[in-house]
Short mmCIF file of C-alpha atoms in Angstrom, two decimals:
data_model
loop_
_atom_site.label_atom_id
_atom_site.label_comp_id
_atom_site.label_asym_id
_atom_site.label_seq_id
_atom_site.Cartn_x
_atom_site.Cartn_y
_atom_site.Cartn_z
CA LEU A 1 0.06 -0.06 -0.06
CA ALA A 2 1.22 3.44 -0.88
CA ALA A 3 1.96 5.69 2.19
CA SER A 4 0.00 8.63 0.28
CA CYS A 5 -3.24 6.50 0.45
CA PHE A 6 -3.35 6.93 4.14
CA ALA A 7 -2.97 9.95 6.60
CA MET A 8 -4.36 10.53 9.89
CA GLY A 9 -7.84 11.75 9.93
CA VAL A 10 -8.33 10.99 6.28
CA TYR A 11 -10.71 8.43 5.17
CA SER A 12 -9.69 7.22 1.70
CA ASP A 13 -13.12 5.25 0.89
CA VAL A 14 -15.62 6.81 -1.60
CA PRO A 15 -18.97 7.49 0.00
CA LYS A 16 -21.66 5.07 -1.00
CA TYR A 17 -24.69 7.38 0.51
CA PRO A 18 -25.29 11.23 0.32
CA VAL A 19 -22.95 13.13 2.49
CA ILE A 20 -24.35 15.19 5.04
CA LYS A 21 -21.08 16.43 6.43
CA ALA A 22 -17.90 15.78 4.98
CA LYS A 23 -15.93 16.41 8.31
CA PRO A 24 -18.29 16.78 11.19
CA GLN A 25 -17.20 18.14 14.27
CA PHE A 26 -17.68 16.14 17.84
CA SER A 27 -20.89 18.01 18.44
CA ASP A 28 -22.39 16.97 15.25
CA VAL A 29 -21.71 13.51 15.70
CA THR A 30 -22.84 13.24 19.16
CA ALA A 31 -25.98 15.16 18.36
CA ASN A 32 -26.68 12.61 15.76
CA PHE A 33 -26.69 9.80 18.04
CA GLY A 34 -30.12 8.04 17.93
CA ALA A 35 -31.94 5.55 20.46
CA LYS A 36 -30.17 2.76 18.67
CA GLU A 37 -26.81 4.18 19.80
CA TYR A 38 -27.85 4.89 23.47
CA GLN A 39 -29.38 1.18 23.58
CA ASN A 40 -26.26 -0.37 22.52
CA MET A 41 -24.25 1.91 25.06
CA ALA A 42 -26.62 0.58 27.71
CA ILE A 43 -26.50 -2.88 26.77
CA VAL A 44 -22.62 -3.11 26.63
CA THR A 45 -22.45 -1.32 29.96
CA ALA A 46 -24.78 -3.67 31.56
CA LEU A 47 -23.29 -6.63 30.22
CA SER A 48 -19.58 -5.64 31.11
CA MET A 49 -20.54 -4.98 34.70
CA PRO A 50 -21.19 -8.64 36.01
CA PHE A 51 -18.17 -9.84 33.84
CA GLY A 52 -16.21 -7.23 35.98
CA TYR A 53 -17.69 -8.33 39.27
CA PHE A 54 -16.99 -12.22 38.64
CA ALA A 55 -13.34 -11.34 37.64
CA GLY A 56 -12.93 -9.42 40.63
CA THR A 57 -13.94 -12.58 42.75
CA ALA A 58 -11.34 -14.67 41.45
CA ARG A 59 -8.57 -13.72 43.81
CA VAL A 60 -9.42 -10.83 45.96
CA PRO A 61 -13.00 -10.62 47.07
CA GLN A 62 -12.62 -7.06 48.18
CA MET A 63 -12.08 -6.20 44.46
CA ARG A 64 -15.60 -7.22 43.38
CA GLY A 65 -16.98 -3.65 43.43
CA PRO A 66 -14.30 -1.73 42.01
CA SER A 67 -13.64 -4.27 39.45
CA MET A 68 -17.28 -4.27 38.39
CA TRP A 69 -17.52 -0.44 38.06
CA MET A 70 -14.27 -0.29 36.22
CA ALA A 71 -15.61 -2.86 33.70
CA GLY A 72 -18.72 -0.92 33.49
CA PHE A 73 -16.82 2.28 32.86
CA ILE A 74 -14.92 0.34 30.06
CA GLY A 75 -17.82 -1.04 28.40
CA LEU A 76 -19.55 2.57 28.61
CA SER A 77 -16.54 3.71 26.64
CA PHE A 78 -16.57 0.96 24.19
CA GLY A 79 -20.17 1.67 23.41
CA PHE A 80 -19.56 5.67 23.10
CA CYS A 81 -16.89 4.81 20.71
CA ARG A 82 -18.81 2.39 18.58
CA ALA A 83 -21.83 4.94 18.66
CA TYR A 84 -19.38 7.85 17.53
CA GLN A 85 -18.20 5.83 14.60
CA GLU A 86 -21.58 4.73 13.57
CA SER A 87 -22.99 8.13 13.81
CA GLY A 88 -19.77 9.76 12.08
CA PHE A 89 -20.03 7.09 9.20
CA ARG A 90 -23.88 7.83 8.56
CA LEU A 91 -22.94 11.84 8.38
CA MET A 92 -20.02 11.20 6.12
CA GLY A 93 -22.07 8.94 3.93
CA LEU A 94 -20.23 5.76 4.46
CA ALA A 95 -23.18 3.93 5.85
CA ALA A 96 -26.88 3.90 5.34
CA ASN A 97 -28.25 7.30 6.25
CA ASP A 98 -31.70 7.83 5.09
CA ASP A 99 -33.03 9.14 8.37
CA GLU A 100 -30.20 11.76 8.42
CA VAL A 101 -30.89 12.70 4.72
CA ARG A 102 -34.53 13.54 5.57
CA LYS A 103 -33.76 15.40 8.97
CA TYR A 104 -30.77 17.71 7.36
CA ARG A 105 -32.10 18.15 3.97
CA SER A 106 -35.66 19.12 4.74
#
């Protein structure tokens, strides 16, 4: 692969869907979060907390609580990053964006 094809912050794919914002700002992407993104963040967070609880019980029982909350934070962080990516892709036209086209073009 040629080094000129890739640069930090530059996506080299051609959009397959209508572009709403070619370079969306943080506030644009987070404002575009839908119910699906919030639902996914909640599910990932909720599923990661029991994992942290049981992982904390393995050696030191006093670590159950802190381990659970840390796993929950990691799950929430992952959920946010995933939602940010999906929302940004829709705004840049790299993912199906029928709802956004209706919202921003009307």
